[in-house]
mmCIF file of C-alpha atoms in Angstrom:
data_model
loop_
_atom_site.group_PDB
_atom_site.id
_atom_site.type_symbol
_atom_site.label_atom_id
_atom_site.label_comp_id
_atom_site.label_asym_id
_atom_site.label_seq_id
_atom_site.Cartn_x
_atom_site.Cartn_y
_atom_site.Cartn_z
ATOM 1 C CA MET L 1 -14.054 -16.997 17.515
ATOM 2 C CA VAL L 2 -10.641 -15.318 17.733
ATOM 3 C CA PHE L 3 -10.509 -11.714 16.500
ATOM 4 C CA ASN L 4 -8.564 -11.563 13.258
ATOM 5 C CA PRO L 5 -7.983 -7.994 11.976
ATOM 6 C CA LEU L 6 -7.261 -9.192 8.436
ATOM 7 C CA TYR L 7 -10.516 -11.125 8.327
ATOM 8 C CA THR L 8 -12.404 -8.024 9.508
ATOM 9 C CA PHE L 9 -10.542 -5.895 6.970
ATOM 10 C CA TRP L 10 -11.319 -8.266 4.089
ATOM 11 C CA ILE L 11 -14.979 -8.478 5.049
ATOM 12 C CA ASP L 12 -15.162 -4.693 5.134
ATOM 13 C CA TYR L 13 -13.698 -4.185 1.684
ATOM 14 C CA VAL L 14 -15.469 -7.184 0.238
ATOM 15 C CA LYS L 15 -18.755 -5.554 1.254
ATOM 16 C CA PHE L 16 -17.587 -2.383 -0.444
ATOM 17 C CA PHE L 17 -16.019 -3.755 -3.622
ATOM 18 C CA TYR L 18 -18.061 -6.882 -4.216
ATOM 19 C CA ARG L 19 -21.814 -6.917 -3.999
ATOM 20 C CA PRO L 20 -21.900 -10.722 -3.619
ATOM 21 C CA TYR L 21 -19.575 -10.352 -0.637
ATOM 22 C CA TYR L 22 -21.040 -13.332 1.224
ATOM 23 C CA SER L 23 -19.246 -15.681 -1.182
ATOM 24 C CA CYS L 24 -15.959 -13.780 -0.854
ATOM 25 C CA ARG L 25 -15.688 -14.101 2.922
ATOM 26 C CA LYS L 26 -14.587 -17.681 2.550
ATOM 27 C CA ILE L 27 -12.120 -16.791 -0.209
ATOM 28 C CA PHE L 28 -10.300 -14.167 1.827
ATOM 29 C CA LYS L 29 -10.318 -16.279 4.950
ATOM 30 C CA GLU L 30 -8.706 -19.122 2.996
ATOM 31 C CA GLU L 31 -6.154 -16.805 1.364
ATOM 32 C CA ASP L 32 -5.296 -15.366 4.756
ATOM 33 C CA SER L 33 -4.587 -18.789 6.212
ATOM 34 C CA ILE L 34 -2.663 -19.937 3.126
ATOM 35 C CA ASN L 35 -0.460 -16.825 3.028
ATOM 36 C CA HIS L 36 0.248 -16.690 6.799
ATOM 37 C CA ARG L 37 0.335 -12.913 6.818
ATOM 38 C CA LYS L 38 2.175 -11.106 9.627
ATOM 39 C CA ALA L 39 0.257 -8.821 11.977
ATOM 40 C CA SER L 40 2.244 -5.781 10.811
ATOM 41 C CA TYR L 41 1.288 -6.494 7.186
ATOM 42 C CA ILE L 42 -2.349 -6.921 8.165
ATOM 43 C CA ASN L 43 -2.357 -3.630 10.058
ATOM 44 C CA THR L 44 -0.674 -1.744 7.227
ATOM 45 C CA GLN L 45 -3.130 -3.090 4.649
ATOM 46 C CA ASP L 46 -6.042 -2.359 6.953
ATOM 47 C CA ASN L 47 -4.862 1.208 7.570
ATOM 48 C CA ASN L 48 -4.145 1.900 3.905
ATOM 49 C CA TYR L 49 -7.556 0.625 2.902
ATOM 50 C CA ASN L 50 -9.458 2.523 5.607
ATOM 51 C CA LYS L 51 -7.531 5.790 5.321
ATOM 52 C CA HIS L 52 -7.193 6.072 1.568
ATOM 53 C CA ILE L 53 -9.174 3.638 -0.572
ATOM 54 C CA LYS L 54 -12.500 3.163 1.194
ATOM 55 C CA ASP L 55 -13.583 6.808 1.433
ATOM 56 C CA TYR L 56 -12.398 7.762 -2.033
ATOM 57 C CA PHE L 57 -14.364 5.024 -3.782
ATOM 58 C CA SER L 58 -17.355 4.889 -1.425
ATOM 59 C CA MET L 59 -19.600 6.867 -3.788
ATOM 60 C CA VAL L 60 -18.880 4.692 -6.842
ATOM 61 C CA ASP L 61 -22.001 2.747 -7.845
ATOM 62 C CA ASN L 62 -20.253 0.113 -9.928
ATOM 63 C CA VAL L 63 -16.595 -0.437 -9.105
ATOM 64 C CA GLY L 64 -16.370 -2.822 -12.058
ATOM 65 C CA LYS L 65 -16.792 0.121 -14.441
ATOM 66 C CA LEU L 66 -13.822 2.086 -13.132
ATOM 67 C CA THR L 67 -11.326 2.968 -15.848
ATOM 68 C CA TYR L 68 -7.597 3.535 -16.035
ATOM 69 C CA GLU L 69 -8.291 7.281 -15.889
ATOM 70 C CA ASP L 70 -10.312 6.879 -12.669
ATOM 71 C CA ILE L 71 -7.462 4.984 -11.026
ATOM 72 C CA TYR L 72 -4.923 7.504 -12.323
ATOM 73 C CA GLN L 73 -6.991 10.319 -10.785
ATOM 74 C CA PHE L 74 -7.022 8.414 -7.497
ATOM 75 C CA ARG L 75 -3.226 8.224 -7.561
ATOM 76 C CA GLU L 76 -3.038 11.957 -8.287
ATOM 77 C CA HIS L 77 -5.383 12.521 -5.343
ATOM 78 C CA LEU L 78 -2.961 10.556 -3.150
ATOM 79 C CA ARG L 79 -0.042 12.676 -4.381
ATOM 80 C CA GLN L 80 -1.841 15.790 -3.132
ATOM 81 C CA LYS L 81 -2.871 14.254 0.172
ATOM 82 C CA VAL L 82 -1.030 15.378 3.295
ATOM 83 C CA ALA L 83 0.208 12.718 5.695
ATOM 84 C CA LYS L 84 -1.683 12.682 8.968
ATOM 85 C CA ASN L 85 1.328 13.146 11.254
ATOM 86 C CA SER L 86 3.153 15.810 9.253
ATOM 87 C CA ASP L 87 2.768 18.749 6.912
ATOM 88 C CA LYS L 88 4.286 16.767 4.069
ATOM 89 C CA PRO L 89 2.469 14.925 1.277
ATOM 90 C CA LEU L 90 2.305 11.139 1.379
ATOM 91 C CA SER L 91 5.608 9.575 0.443
ATOM 92 C CA THR L 92 6.056 8.017 -2.964
ATOM 93 C CA ASN L 93 6.633 4.675 -1.272
ATOM 94 C CA THR L 94 3.325 4.937 0.638
ATOM 95 C CA ILE L 95 1.429 5.852 -2.524
ATOM 96 C CA ASN L 96 2.950 2.876 -4.343
ATOM 97 C CA LYS L 97 1.910 0.543 -1.506
ATOM 98 C CA ILE L 98 -1.660 1.876 -1.591
ATOM 99 C CA MET L 99 -1.784 1.380 -5.359
ATOM 100 C CA ILE L 100 -0.471 -2.185 -4.984
ATOM 101 C CA LEU L 101 -3.255 -2.913 -2.492
ATOM 102 C CA LEU L 102 -5.854 -1.493 -4.882
ATOM 103 C CA LYS L 103 -4.433 -3.616 -7.705
ATOM 104 C CA LYS L 104 -4.627 -6.727 -5.510
ATOM 105 C CA ILE L 105 -8.252 -5.986 -4.681
ATOM 106 C CA PHE L 106 -9.083 -5.838 -8.382
ATOM 107 C CA ASP L 107 -6.990 -8.950 -9.093
ATOM 108 C CA VAL L 108 -9.088 -10.980 -6.662
ATOM 109 C CA GLY L 109 -12.292 -9.662 -8.230
ATOM 110 C CA LEU L 110 -10.917 -10.510 -11.664
ATOM 111 C CA ARG L 111 -9.980 -14.057 -10.618
ATOM 112 C CA LYS L 112 -13.443 -14.587 -9.187
ATOM 113 C CA GLY L 113 -15.154 -13.215 -12.293
ATOM 114 C CA TYR L 114 -16.619 -10.077 -10.699
ATOM 115 C CA TYR L 115 -14.703 -7.814 -13.071
ATOM 116 C CA SER L 116 -13.665 -8.172 -16.675
ATOM 117 C CA SER L 117 -10.482 -6.123 -16.301
ATOM 118 C CA ASN L 118 -8.187 -4.598 -13.721
ATOM 119 C CA PRO L 119 -7.998 -0.822 -14.298
ATOM 120 C CA ALA L 120 -5.139 -0.531 -11.786
ATOM 121 C CA LYS L 121 -2.934 -2.988 -13.665
ATOM 122 C CA LEU L 122 -1.553 -0.492 -16.177
ATOM 123 C CA ILE L 123 -0.765 2.184 -13.590
ATOM 124 C CA LYS L 124 2.984 2.217 -13.126
ATOM 125 C CA LYS L 125 4.675 2.742 -9.796
ATOM 126 C CA LEU L 126 5.874 6.230 -9.050
ATOM 127 C CA PRO L 127 9.662 6.426 -9.217
ATOM 128 C CA ILE L 128 11.287 6.546 -5.808
ATOM 129 C CA GLU L 129 14.042 9.111 -5.606
ATOM 130 C CA LYS L 130 17.188 7.499 -4.317
ATOM 131 C CA THR L 131 19.423 9.569 -2.117
ATOM 132 C CA LYS L 132 22.915 9.869 -3.475
ATOM 133 C CA MET L 133 25.575 8.496 -1.159
ATOM 134 C CA GLN L 134 28.178 11.027 -0.085
ATOM 135 C CA PHE L 135 31.646 9.589 0.449
ATOM 136 C CA TRP L 136 34.485 11.095 2.415
ATOM 137 C CA THR L 137 37.763 11.945 0.805
ATOM 138 C CA VAL L 138 40.906 10.433 2.328
ATOM 139 C CA LYS L 139 41.646 13.797 3.924
ATOM 140 C CA GLU L 140 38.156 14.005 5.488
ATOM 141 C CA PHE L 141 38.464 10.491 6.861
ATOM 142 C CA GLN L 142 41.863 11.235 8.367
ATOM 143 C CA LYS L 143 40.389 14.325 10.024
ATOM 144 C CA PHE L 144 37.601 12.157 11.432
ATOM 145 C CA LEU L 145 40.151 9.697 12.836
ATOM 146 C CA THR L 146 41.840 12.511 14.751
ATOM 147 C CA LEU L 147 38.734 12.680 16.944
ATOM 148 C CA PHE L 148 39.685 9.321 18.475
ATOM 149 C CA GLU L 149 42.641 8.097 20.438
ATOM 150 C CA PRO L 150 44.465 5.278 18.587
ATOM 151 C CA GLU L 151 43.634 2.754 21.328
ATOM 152 C CA GLU L 152 39.906 3.455 20.831
ATOM 153 C CA TYR L 153 39.825 1.952 17.348
ATOM 154 C CA ASN L 154 42.702 -0.540 17.405
#
């Protein structure tokens, strides 16, 4: 059998999120082959699950009884969490990706009848602050052009 990180990842979280995980193995394996996921996507999902989701929810007895408030508190926990390679909190984009993964996990459980609702569905994405583009004035651009000889840009 060829090692497939996504398959291992799905089995791991299926065991955690779904008690009847033996029936889900086939589901995730089929979805993996149907969706033809890239290795980078698989690794990102695997890392996000292992670093953020798995430990936080590991003490929950019945994941199916999680509420909107529980998921909201998880997102707030992520907002306070410091990124591993820096002193800064997790980026808004990273938090949104983790929340999307959590929503997908619940969506699969919902489709398979393990849950009656998806508590992550109503959680909105955090707004991503867009950097404002700074444009040069004509004078600034002309000053920039003086740094070059005319034959360098003609």
